[in-house]
mmCIF file of C-alpha atoms in Angstrom:
data_model
loop_
_atom_site.group_PDB
_atom_site.id
_atom_site.type_symbol
_atom_site.label_atom_id
_atom_site.label_comp_id
_atom_site.label_asym_id
_atom_site.label_seq_id
_atom_site.Cartn_x
_atom_site.Cartn_y
_atom_site.Cartn_z
ATOM 1 C CA MET A 151 -0.066 -0.065 0.192
ATOM 2 C CA THR A 152 1.251 3.787 -1.106
ATOM 3 C CA ARG A 153 0.528 6.506 0.435
ATOM 4 C CA GLU A 154 1.320 10.074 0.129
ATOM 5 C CA SER A 155 3.469 11.683 3.412
ATOM 6 C CA SER A 156 0.779 14.628 4.056
ATOM 7 C CA ALA A 157 -2.490 15.501 3.210
ATOM 8 C CA SER A 158 -2.223 19.181 3.683
ATOM 9 C CA PRO A 159 0.546 21.756 4.293
ATOM 10 C CA LEU A 160 1.866 22.750 7.991
ATOM 11 C CA ILE A 161 0.119 24.954 9.046
ATOM 12 C CA PHE A 162 1.791 27.065 11.809
ATOM 13 C CA GLY A 163 0.306 28.351 14.595
ATOM 14 C CA GLY A 164 0.492 31.906 16.261
ATOM 15 C CA ASP A 165 4.458 33.314 16.047
ATOM 16 C CA ALA A 166 5.683 29.545 15.602
ATOM 17 C CA SER A 167 8.735 30.414 13.231
ATOM 18 C CA SER A 168 10.289 32.781 16.118
ATOM 19 C CA PRO A 169 13.247 31.800 18.215
ATOM 20 C CA ARG A 170 12.647 29.296 20.769
ATOM 21 C CA ALA A 171 15.505 27.378 22.683
ATOM 22 C CA ALA A 172 15.933 24.166 21.428
ATOM 23 C CA LEU A 173 15.001 21.154 24.029
ATOM 24 C CA PRO A 174 17.508 19.738 26.090
ATOM 25 C CA VAL A 175 15.899 16.684 26.491
ATOM 26 C CA LEU A 176 13.325 15.431 24.417
ATOM 27 C CA PRO A 177 10.019 13.947 26.711
ATOM 28 C CA PRO A 178 8.956 10.544 26.879
ATOM 29 C CA LEU A 179 7.583 8.972 23.910
ATOM 30 C CA ALA A 180 3.903 6.913 23.658
ATOM 31 C CA LEU A 181 1.874 5.642 21.096
ATOM 32 C CA TYR A 182 -1.851 5.525 20.548
ATOM 33 C CA ILE A 183 -3.839 3.538 18.547
ATOM 34 C CA HIS A 184 -7.185 3.866 17.721
ATOM 35 C CA ILE A 185 -9.682 0.843 16.474
ATOM 36 C CA PRO A 186 -12.737 2.944 15.385
ATOM 37 C CA TRP A 187 -15.320 0.428 15.394
ATOM 38 C CA CYS A 188 -18.032 -0.466 18.417
ATOM 39 C CA VAL A 189 -20.608 -3.266 18.826
ATOM 40 C CA ARG A 190 -23.308 0.204 19.037
ATOM 41 C CA LYS A 191 -22.884 3.833 19.283
ATOM 42 C CA CYS A 192 -24.034 5.007 22.510
ATOM 43 C CA PRO A 193 -26.174 8.329 22.633
ATOM 44 C CA TYR A 194 -23.875 10.248 24.627
ATOM 45 C CA CYS A 195 -20.267 9.159 22.964
ATOM 46 C CA ASP A 196 -18.567 12.007 20.830
ATOM 47 C CA PHE A 197 -15.388 10.024 20.260
ATOM 48 C CA ASN A 198 -15.275 8.725 16.913
ATOM 49 C CA SER A 199 -16.448 5.778 16.761
ATOM 50 C CA HIS A 200 -18.367 3.577 14.503
ATOM 51 C CA THR A 201 -20.709 0.460 14.042
ATOM 52 C CA ALA A 202 -19.235 -2.224 13.601
ATOM 53 C CA SER A 203 -20.112 -4.696 10.582
ATOM 54 C CA PRO A 204 -20.564 -8.329 10.896
ATOM 55 C CA VAL A 205 -17.053 -8.838 9.836
ATOM 56 C CA LEU A 206 -14.196 -5.727 10.578
ATOM 57 C CA PRO A 207 -11.305 -5.736 8.216
ATOM 58 C CA GLU A 208 -8.753 -6.281 10.946
ATOM 59 C CA GLU A 209 -6.152 -7.198 8.618
ATOM 60 C CA GLU A 210 -6.180 -4.724 6.196
ATOM 61 C CA TYR A 211 -6.925 -2.182 9.222
ATOM 62 C CA VAL A 212 -3.437 -3.469 10.939
ATOM 63 C CA ASP A 213 -1.478 -3.067 7.590
ATOM 64 C CA ALA A 214 -3.044 0.430 7.677
ATOM 65 C CA LEU A 215 -1.838 1.575 11.110
ATOM 66 C CA LEU A 216 2.056 -0.034 10.769
ATOM 67 C CA ALA A 217 1.977 2.264 7.194
ATOM 68 C CA ASP A 218 0.697 5.257 8.632
ATOM 69 C CA LEU A 219 3.526 4.771 11.574
ATOM 70 C CA ASP A 220 6.146 4.312 9.201
ATOM 71 C CA GLN A 221 4.957 7.675 7.856
ATOM 72 C CA ASP A 222 5.920 9.111 11.576
ATOM 73 C CA LEU A 223 9.133 7.226 12.468
ATOM 74 C CA HIS A 224 11.423 9.660 11.052
ATOM 75 C CA ALA A 225 10.519 11.855 14.213
ATOM 76 C CA VAL A 226 11.360 9.666 16.453
ATOM 77 C CA TYR A 227 14.392 7.935 15.231
ATOM 78 C CA GLY A 228 16.427 6.928 18.316
ATOM 79 C CA ARG A 229 13.703 6.873 21.053
ATOM 80 C CA GLU A 230 11.531 4.439 22.648
ATOM 81 C CA LEU A 231 8.042 3.898 23.829
ATOM 82 C CA SER A 232 7.286 4.031 27.092
ATOM 83 C CA SER A 233 3.503 3.083 26.916
ATOM 84 C CA ILE A 234 1.124 1.999 24.137
ATOM 85 C CA PHE A 235 -2.804 2.866 24.519
ATOM 86 C CA PHE A 236 -5.615 0.851 22.681
ATOM 87 C CA GLY A 237 -8.490 3.345 22.306
ATOM 88 C CA GLY A 238 -11.617 3.616 20.581
ATOM 89 C CA GLY A 239 -13.811 2.502 19.938
ATOM 90 C CA THR A 240 -13.983 -1.249 21.226
ATOM 91 C CA PRO A 241 -10.298 -1.993 20.575
ATOM 92 C CA SER A 242 -11.594 -5.501 22.220
ATOM 93 C CA LEU A 243 -13.328 -6.251 19.119
ATOM 94 C CA PHE A 244 -10.098 -7.229 17.355
ATOM 95 C CA SER A 245 -8.667 -10.941 17.488
ATOM 96 C CA ALA A 246 -5.483 -11.199 19.521
ATOM 97 C CA ASP A 247 -3.693 -12.415 15.915
ATOM 98 C CA SER A 248 -4.488 -8.682 14.871
ATOM 99 C CA LEU A 249 -3.308 -6.834 17.594
ATOM 100 C CA GLY A 250 -0.113 -9.337 18.672
ATOM 101 C CA ARG A 251 1.204 -8.819 14.871
ATOM 102 C CA LEU A 252 0.040 -4.862 15.422
ATOM 103 C CA LEU A 253 1.912 -5.079 18.452
ATOM 104 C CA LYS A 254 5.587 -7.465 16.799
ATOM 105 C CA GLY A 255 5.088 -4.627 13.728
ATOM 106 C CA VAL A 256 5.416 -1.653 16.280
ATOM 107 C CA GLU A 257 8.673 -3.090 18.283
ATOM 108 C CA GLN A 258 10.155 -4.052 15.171
ATOM 109 C CA ARG A 259 10.376 0.069 14.540
ATOM 110 C CA ILE A 260 10.371 1.497 17.946
ATOM 111 C CA PRO A 261 12.044 -0.376 20.511
ATOM 112 C CA PHE A 262 9.662 -0.835 23.795
ATOM 113 C CA ALA A 263 11.219 0.281 26.915
ATOM 114 C CA SER A 264 11.437 -2.670 29.803
ATOM 115 C CA ASP A 265 8.952 -1.708 31.575
ATOM 116 C CA ILE A 266 6.329 -0.412 28.768
ATOM 117 C CA GLU A 267 2.926 -0.495 29.959
ATOM 118 C CA ILE A 268 0.505 -1.483 27.329
ATOM 119 C CA THR A 269 -3.131 -0.662 27.882
ATOM 120 C CA LEU A 270 -6.197 -2.042 25.923
ATOM 121 C CA GLU A 271 -9.757 -0.223 26.270
ATOM 122 C CA ALA A 272 -12.221 -3.207 26.461
ATOM 123 C CA ASN A 273 -16.243 -3.406 27.057
ATOM 124 C CA PRO A 274 -17.864 -6.113 29.158
ATOM 125 C CA GLY A 275 -19.867 -6.844 26.092
ATOM 126 C CA THR A 276 -17.059 -8.158 24.354
ATOM 127 C CA PHE A 277 -14.819 -9.839 27.297
ATOM 128 C CA GLU A 278 -14.309 -13.955 25.924
ATOM 129 C CA GLN A 279 -11.789 -15.382 28.943
ATOM 130 C CA ASP A 280 -9.674 -17.049 26.122
ATOM 131 C CA LYS A 281 -9.189 -13.890 24.256
ATOM 132 C CA PHE A 282 -8.170 -11.787 27.067
ATOM 133 C CA VAL A 283 -5.710 -14.881 28.455
ATOM 134 C CA ALA A 284 -4.562 -14.444 24.321
ATOM 135 C CA TYR A 285 -4.001 -10.640 25.185
ATOM 136 C CA ARG A 286 -2.181 -10.700 28.129
ATOM 137 C CA LYS A 287 0.430 -13.575 26.602
ATOM 138 C CA LEU A 288 1.134 -10.548 23.996
ATOM 139 C CA GLY A 289 2.529 -8.237 26.643
ATOM 140 C CA ILE A 290 -0.669 -6.327 26.990
ATOM 141 C CA ASN A 291 -0.324 -5.756 30.917
ATOM 142 C CA ARG A 292 -3.205 -3.031 31.529
ATOM 143 C CA LEU A 293 -7.223 -3.043 31.005
ATOM 144 C CA SER A 294 -9.131 0.017 30.745
ATOM 145 C CA ILE A 295 -12.985 -1.543 31.563
ATOM 146 C CA GLY A 296 -16.168 0.360 30.118
ATOM 147 C CA ILE A 297 -18.444 -0.381 32.904
ATOM 148 C CA GLN A 298 -20.173 3.333 32.823
ATOM 149 C CA SER A 299 -22.809 1.862 35.617
ATOM 150 C CA PHE A 300 -23.870 -1.411 37.202
ATOM 151 C CA GLN A 301 -27.406 -0.691 37.433
ATOM 152 C CA GLN A 302 -29.569 -1.998 34.635
ATOM 153 C CA GLU A 303 -31.989 1.072 34.207
ATOM 154 C CA LYS A 304 -28.557 3.408 34.143
ATOM 155 C CA LEU A 305 -27.256 0.906 31.628
ATOM 156 C CA GLN A 306 -30.109 1.234 29.324
ATOM 157 C CA ALA A 307 -30.297 4.811 29.149
ATOM 158 C CA LEU A 308 -26.720 5.304 28.319
ATOM 159 C CA GLY A 309 -27.263 2.550 25.543
ATOM 160 C CA ARG A 310 -24.797 0.045 26.309
ATOM 161 C CA ILE A 311 -24.657 -3.347 25.582
ATOM 162 C CA HIS A 312 -24.007 -5.320 28.773
ATOM 163 C CA ASN A 313 -25.828 -5.589 31.709
ATOM 164 C CA GLY A 314 -24.444 -4.692 35.801
ATOM 165 C CA ASP A 315 -23.741 -9.097 35.667
ATOM 166 C CA GLU A 316 -21.561 -9.169 32.932
ATOM 167 C CA ALA A 317 -19.741 -5.978 34.556
ATOM 168 C CA VAL A 318 -18.938 -7.490 37.465
ATOM 169 C CA ARG A 319 -17.855 -10.717 35.828
ATOM 170 C CA ALA A 320 -15.613 -8.441 33.314
ATOM 171 C CA ALA A 321 -13.173 -7.747 36.506
ATOM 172 C CA GLY A 322 -13.208 -10.929 37.598
ATOM 173 C CA MET A 323 -11.895 -12.441 33.787
ATOM 174 C CA ALA A 324 -9.415 -9.598 33.886
ATOM 175 C CA ARG A 325 -7.895 -10.758 36.655
ATOM 176 C CA GLN A 326 -8.487 -14.318 35.847
ATOM 177 C CA ALA A 327 -6.673 -13.985 32.759
ATOM 178 C CA GLY A 328 -3.636 -12.333 34.513
ATOM 179 C CA PHE A 329 -3.937 -8.738 34.092
ATOM 180 C CA ASP A 330 -3.143 -7.347 38.298
ATOM 181 C CA ASN A 331 -3.513 -3.650 36.600
ATOM 182 C CA PHE A 332 -7.019 -2.733 35.286
ATOM 183 C CA ASN A 333 -8.840 0.832 35.591
ATOM 184 C CA LEU A 334 -12.867 0.356 35.753
ATOM 185 C CA ASP A 335 -14.170 3.369 33.788
ATOM 186 C CA LEU A 336 -17.429 4.492 35.735
ATOM 187 C CA MET A 337 -19.841 7.806 35.200
ATOM 188 C CA HIS A 338 -22.387 9.652 38.128
ATOM 189 C CA GLY A 339 -24.521 12.352 37.001
ATOM 190 C CA LEU A 340 -26.618 9.935 35.055
ATOM 191 C CA PRO A 341 -30.299 10.398 33.964
ATOM 192 C CA ASN A 342 -32.386 10.315 36.816
ATOM 193 C CA GLN A 343 -29.116 9.412 39.004
ATOM 194 C CA SER A 344 -29.810 9.795 42.893
ATOM 195 C CA LEU A 345 -26.514 10.334 45.720
ATOM 196 C CA ASP A 346 -27.593 7.072 46.913
ATOM 197 C CA ASP A 347 -27.361 5.076 43.385
ATOM 198 C CA ALA A 348 -24.038 6.842 42.348
ATOM 199 C CA LEU A 349 -22.395 5.720 45.858
ATOM 200 C CA ALA A 350 -24.175 1.924 44.819
ATOM 201 C CA ASP A 351 -22.411 1.840 41.793
ATOM 202 C CA LEU A 352 -18.839 3.269 43.128
ATOM 203 C CA ARG A 353 -19.234 0.608 46.016
ATOM 204 C CA THR A 354 -19.661 -2.218 43.766
ATOM 205 C CA ALA A 355 -16.640 -1.036 41.366
ATOM 206 C CA ILE A 356 -14.630 -0.389 44.783
ATOM 207 C CA ALA A 357 -15.526 -3.799 45.698
ATOM 208 C CA LEU A 358 -14.458 -5.443 42.388
ATOM 209 C CA LYS A 359 -10.607 -4.045 43.840
ATOM 210 C CA PRO A 360 -9.255 -2.225 40.599
ATOM 211 C CA THR A 361 -5.947 -0.338 40.846
ATOM 212 C CA HIS A 362 -7.252 2.368 39.459
ATOM 213 C CA LEU A 363 -10.989 4.146 38.603
ATOM 214 C CA SER A 364 -11.920 6.897 36.150
ATOM 215 C CA TRP A 365 -14.909 8.586 37.588
ATOM 216 C CA TYR A 366 -16.427 11.344 35.620
ATOM 217 C CA GLN A 367 -19.380 13.272 35.262
ATOM 218 C CA LEU A 368 -21.724 12.807 31.714
ATOM 219 C CA THR A 369 -21.612 15.652 29.878
ATOM 220 C CA LEU A 370 -23.682 16.375 26.893
ATOM 221 C CA GLU A 371 -21.661 16.714 23.998
ATOM 222 C CA PRO A 372 -22.409 18.477 20.718
ATOM 223 C CA ASN A 373 -23.181 15.875 17.505
ATOM 224 C CA THR A 374 -24.709 12.959 20.283
ATOM 225 C CA VAL A 375 -28.071 12.137 20.086
ATOM 226 C CA PHE A 376 -27.896 13.482 23.992
ATOM 227 C CA TRP A 377 -27.267 16.748 22.660
ATOM 228 C CA ASN A 378 -29.911 16.809 20.317
ATOM 229 C CA GLN A 379 -32.799 14.670 22.432
ATOM 230 C CA PRO A 380 -31.306 15.637 26.242
ATOM 231 C CA PRO A 381 -32.194 13.456 29.259
ATOM 232 C CA THR A 382 -33.114 14.575 32.093
ATOM 233 C CA LEU A 383 -29.964 15.130 34.474
ATOM 234 C CA PRO A 384 -29.758 15.499 38.341
ATOM 235 C CA GLU A 385 -30.234 19.087 39.911
ATOM 236 C CA ASP A 386 -27.118 20.630 40.429
ATOM 237 C CA ASP A 387 -26.790 20.591 43.752
ATOM 238 C CA THR A 388 -27.450 16.693 43.577
ATOM 239 C CA LEU A 389 -24.216 16.611 41.253
ATOM 240 C CA TRP A 390 -22.266 18.830 43.910
ATOM 241 C CA ASP A 391 -23.316 16.341 46.689
ATOM 242 C CA ILE A 392 -22.562 13.147 44.417
ATOM 243 C CA GLN A 393 -18.945 14.718 43.769
ATOM 244 C CA GLU A 394 -18.259 15.308 47.528
ATOM 245 C CA ALA A 395 -19.515 12.045 49.150
ATOM 246 C CA GLY A 396 -18.079 10.030 46.139
ATOM 247 C CA GLN A 397 -14.355 11.505 46.324
ATOM 248 C CA ALA A 398 -14.908 11.348 49.805
ATOM 249 C CA LEU A 399 -15.674 7.185 49.635
ATOM 250 C CA LEU A 400 -12.862 6.714 47.116
ATOM 251 C CA ALA A 401 -9.964 8.110 49.618
ATOM 252 C CA GLU A 402 -11.663 6.225 52.461
ATOM 253 C CA HIS A 403 -10.752 2.767 50.338
ATOM 254 C CA GLY A 404 -7.253 4.310 49.117
ATOM 255 C CA TYR A 405 -8.040 5.676 46.135
ATOM 256 C CA ALA A 406 -6.272 8.903 45.996
ATOM 257 C CA GLN A 407 -7.031 11.862 43.410
ATOM 258 C CA TYR A 408 -3.966 12.745 41.073
ATOM 259 C CA GLU A 409 -6.473 14.049 38.329
ATOM 260 C CA VAL A 410 -9.423 16.077 37.420
ATOM 261 C CA SER A 411 -11.564 12.111 36.781
ATOM 262 C CA ALA A 412 -8.746 9.654 38.394
ATOM 263 C CA TYR A 413 -8.309 7.937 40.960
ATOM 264 C CA ALA A 414 -5.408 4.957 41.767
ATOM 265 C CA LEU A 415 -3.811 3.121 44.372
ATOM 266 C CA LEU A 416 -0.781 4.130 45.514
ATOM 267 C CA GLY A 417 1.990 3.687 42.755
ATOM 268 C CA ARG A 418 -0.596 2.602 40.119
ATOM 269 C CA PRO A 419 -1.782 5.690 38.161
ATOM 270 C CA ALA A 420 -1.839 5.376 34.607
ATOM 271 C CA ARG A 421 1.507 6.214 33.058
ATOM 272 C CA HIS A 422 0.501 6.226 29.498
ATOM 273 C CA ASN A 423 -2.401 9.240 30.529
ATOM 274 C CA LEU A 424 0.054 10.982 32.772
ATOM 275 C CA ASN A 425 2.192 11.870 29.782
ATOM 276 C CA TYR A 426 -0.150 13.727 27.789
ATOM 277 C CA TRP A 427 -0.701 15.406 31.192
ATOM 278 C CA SER A 428 2.450 16.507 31.844
ATOM 279 C CA PHE A 429 3.219 17.275 28.074
ATOM 280 C CA GLY A 430 5.113 14.165 26.879
ATOM 281 C CA ASP A 431 5.179 13.270 23.142
ATOM 282 C CA PHE A 432 2.670 10.845 21.278
ATOM 283 C CA ILE A 433 2.498 8.835 18.431
ATOM 284 C CA GLY A 434 -1.147 8.989 17.215
ATOM 285 C CA ILE A 435 -2.288 6.413 14.975
ATOM 286 C CA GLY A 436 -5.335 4.990 13.277
ATOM 287 C CA ALA A 437 -8.520 6.795 11.992
ATOM 288 C CA GLY A 438 -8.830 10.457 13.550
ATOM 289 C CA ALA A 439 -5.932 9.804 15.955
ATOM 290 C CA HIS A 440 -4.329 12.993 17.111
ATOM 291 C CA GLY A 441 -0.384 12.776 17.904
ATOM 292 C CA LYS A 442 2.212 15.102 19.335
ATOM 293 C CA LEU A 443 6.029 15.399 18.795
ATOM 294 C CA SER A 444 8.836 17.640 19.894
ATOM 295 C CA HIS A 445 11.723 18.089 17.804
ATOM 296 C CA PRO A 446 14.955 18.968 19.062
ATOM 297 C CA ASP A 447 15.357 22.366 17.899
ATOM 298 C CA GLY A 448 12.214 23.350 19.862
ATOM 299 C CA ARG A 449 9.353 23.054 17.588
ATOM 300 C CA ILE A 450 6.773 21.271 18.627
ATOM 301 C CA VAL A 451 3.778 19.619 15.754
ATOM 302 C CA ARG A 452 0.764 18.048 16.378
ATOM 303 C CA THR A 453 -1.049 16.057 13.559
ATOM 304 C CA TRP A 454 -4.394 14.605 13.194
ATOM 305 C CA LYS A 455 -5.480 11.590 10.788
ATOM 306 C CA THR A 456 -7.876 11.019 8.900
ATOM 307 C CA ARG A 457 -11.129 10.248 10.186
ATOM 308 C CA LEU A 458 -13.660 8.098 8.522
ATOM 309 C CA PRO A 459 -12.334 4.214 8.392
ATOM 310 C CA LYS A 460 -13.437 4.120 4.525
ATOM 311 C CA ASP A 461 -10.926 6.862 4.095
ATOM 312 C CA TYR A 462 -8.343 5.595 6.292
ATOM 313 C CA LEU A 463 -8.317 2.494 4.320
ATOM 314 C CA ASN A 464 -8.376 4.108 0.717
ATOM 315 C CA PRO A 465 -5.179 3.827 -0.385
ATOM 316 C CA ALA A 466 -6.165 7.048 -2.740
ATOM 317 C CA LYS A 467 -6.194 9.335 0.347
ATOM 318 C CA SER A 468 -3.227 10.037 2.549
ATOM 319 C CA PHE A 469 -3.637 8.822 6.212
ATOM 320 C CA ARG A 470 -2.270 12.296 7.285
ATOM 321 C CA ALA A 471 -5.715 15.277 7.394
ATOM 322 C CA GLY A 472 -3.094 18.336 8.924
ATOM 323 C CA GLU A 473 -0.670 18.936 11.093
ATOM 324 C CA LYS A 474 0.291 22.562 13.331
ATOM 325 C CA ALA A 475 3.548 23.547 14.531
ATOM 326 C CA LEU A 476 2.725 25.289 17.709
ATOM 327 C CA GLY A 477 3.587 29.343 18.245
ATOM 328 C CA ASN A 478 5.262 30.850 21.224
ATOM 329 C CA ASP A 479 2.160 32.718 22.259
ATOM 330 C CA GLU A 480 -0.010 28.795 22.287
ATOM 331 C CA MET A 481 2.554 27.609 24.364
ATOM 332 C CA PRO A 482 1.521 28.317 27.896
ATOM 333 C CA PHE A 483 -2.218 27.441 27.396
ATOM 334 C CA GLU A 484 -1.188 24.181 25.416
ATOM 335 C CA PHE A 485 1.366 23.550 28.952
ATOM 336 C CA LEU A 486 -1.143 24.481 30.970
ATOM 337 C CA MET A 487 -4.965 23.100 30.454
ATOM 338 C CA ASN A 488 -3.064 19.502 30.560
ATOM 339 C CA ALA A 489 -0.393 20.021 33.799
ATOM 340 C CA LEU A 490 -2.762 21.961 35.760
ATOM 341 C CA ARG A 491 -5.684 18.475 35.378
ATOM 342 C CA LEU A 492 -2.944 17.171 38.064
ATOM 343 C CA THR A 493 -3.999 17.587 41.196
ATOM 344 C CA GLU A 494 -0.490 18.046 42.556
ATOM 345 C CA GLY A 495 0.312 19.661 39.473
ATOM 346 C CA VAL A 496 3.748 19.705 38.001
ATOM 347 C CA GLU A 497 7.292 21.259 38.813
ATOM 348 C CA SER A 498 7.788 24.402 37.770
ATOM 349 C CA ARG A 499 11.490 23.464 35.556
ATOM 350 C CA LEU A 500 8.883 21.104 33.185
ATOM 351 C CA TYR A 501 7.569 23.951 31.446
ATOM 352 C CA PRO A 502 10.898 25.585 30.232
ATOM 353 C CA GLU A 503 12.595 21.683 29.552
ATOM 354 C CA ARG A 504 9.512 20.849 27.589
ATOM 355 C CA THR A 505 8.345 23.784 25.949
ATOM 356 C CA GLY A 506 11.733 25.732 24.912
ATOM 357 C CA MET A 507 10.069 28.590 26.297
ATOM 358 C CA THR A 508 11.141 30.927 29.924
ATOM 359 C CA LEU A 509 8.521 30.358 33.089
ATOM 360 C CA GLU A 510 9.084 34.183 32.453
ATOM 361 C CA SER A 511 6.731 33.931 29.891
ATOM 362 C CA LEU A 512 3.999 32.806 32.341
ATOM 363 C CA ALA A 513 4.432 35.571 34.985
ATOM 364 C CA GLU A 514 1.546 37.641 33.718
ATOM 365 C CA GLY A 515 -1.126 34.744 33.898
ATOM 366 C CA ARG A 516 0.740 33.635 36.732
ATOM 367 C CA ARG A 517 -0.035 36.278 38.973
ATOM 368 C CA GLU A 518 -3.493 37.011 37.884
ATOM 369 C CA ALA A 519 -4.094 33.660 38.362
ATOM 370 C CA GLU A 520 -2.741 33.778 41.657
ATOM 371 C CA GLN A 521 -4.167 37.018 42.869
ATOM 372 C CA SER A 522 -7.715 35.443 42.182
ATOM 373 C CA GLY A 523 -6.964 32.433 44.233
ATOM 374 C CA LEU A 524 -6.548 29.753 41.102
ATOM 375 C CA LEU A 525 -3.312 29.249 41.374
ATOM 376 C CA GLN A 526 -1.315 28.552 44.096
ATOM 377 C CA VAL A 527 1.727 30.559 44.833
ATOM 378 C CA GLU A 528 4.247 28.251 45.218
ATOM 379 C CA PRO A 529 7.376 29.094 42.679
ATOM 380 C CA SER A 530 9.004 25.934 42.499
ATOM 381 C CA ARG A 531 5.322 24.317 41.144
ATOM 382 C CA LEU A 532 2.740 24.878 38.961
ATOM 383 C CA VAL A 533 -0.281 23.736 40.821
ATOM 384 C CA ALA A 534 -3.973 24.696 40.872
ATOM 385 C CA THR A 535 -5.838 25.563 44.363
ATOM 386 C CA VAL A 536 -8.932 23.614 44.820
ATOM 387 C CA ARG A 537 -10.676 26.335 43.652
ATOM 388 C CA GLY A 538 -8.711 26.377 40.797
ATOM 389 C CA GLN A 539 -9.660 22.493 39.807
ATOM 390 C CA LEU A 540 -13.193 23.640 40.130
ATOM 391 C CA PHE A 541 -12.914 26.619 37.750
ATOM 392 C CA LEU A 542 -10.270 25.077 35.491
ATOM 393 C CA ASN A 543 -11.460 26.774 32.413
ATOM 394 C CA ASP A 544 -11.174 30.635 34.347
ATOM 395 C CA LEU A 545 -7.752 29.392 35.188
ATOM 396 C CA LEU A 546 -6.391 28.850 31.829
ATOM 397 C CA GLN A 547 -7.984 32.132 30.379
ATOM 398 C CA LYS A 548 -5.392 33.844 32.217
ATOM 399 C CA PHE A 549 -2.457 32.200 30.095
ATOM 400 C CA LEU A 550 -4.411 33.299 26.576
ATOM 401 C CA THR A 551 -2.533 35.711 24.595
#
């Protein structure tokens, strides 16, 4: 299969061509692999996912993914992968044979770190014990299981294909397959959900003893069924009660909040996501995947791939839909919209290391944010206050130029 190297010219953002310091050390490198098919599209989902046909083009798609990766290799020569994340869609629709061929092809192109984290997203409705044993043997060592709720009424409202019993069994099957590190994805603020409903879901999840919980509020996103046909969601006071009581329950059971919606047992935060939030690098391959790569000369380039699977698999079309070099004026916001999601923020030194910009370039916004009580007055760290975490958009506005 042959492809053009780019679908569009490089777009420079802001003052991208003005001088910027060379990066002393390149950040860790990750790989995101997007598999865009689902059994059924959920009414709240705004991800690039598409209802699967009875037979998926697994072989053709793996070929395309490796060809796509080949076109990004020139930008990462000599580096190793610290993590890989299979997202979707529902990556667990693919066979172990297909994922094995893909992982082998990736490792032949980019060396793996000795302690690489490899995460696969999976939904309870696609769990098969033999399949997940085979996934574990491939070197996939972390699962992220999309539960959302354990209550049948809520699952039906969300358009999920599994029931509560299947969700519970999925966690047990993951452990039996050899996964001692797995995340459960859980939502709150669901249609007609009470405080007791939300806490019952959390207690069920905690009882399954995952190493990590993603617990976040349902939001209505444009271009979704829920956006056009909004369900009845809990009142703001109920949402606040759920948030407070849920965080207390998670802390009581040893799940420390380290990001806006991420909670983990000691030593078990998601390495791949930490890399995103600390402005690390990642290659994105697959339909609609996004990437961000730093270059030693200080250039930082975001890329995005062709969105529709039929176009991505079409040899006459390019994998890459576009790319953009970040400008100096964009850098404070780009860095901080990720870093300030972390409850402990990041060390201040990381900003010049990852951006090639000086800390002085943050000075005005930093001063305004501190005076507004949104950013902690802590010279060695960039970290939001509790209020800043709650009003993160207001905080980030201080760094827009």
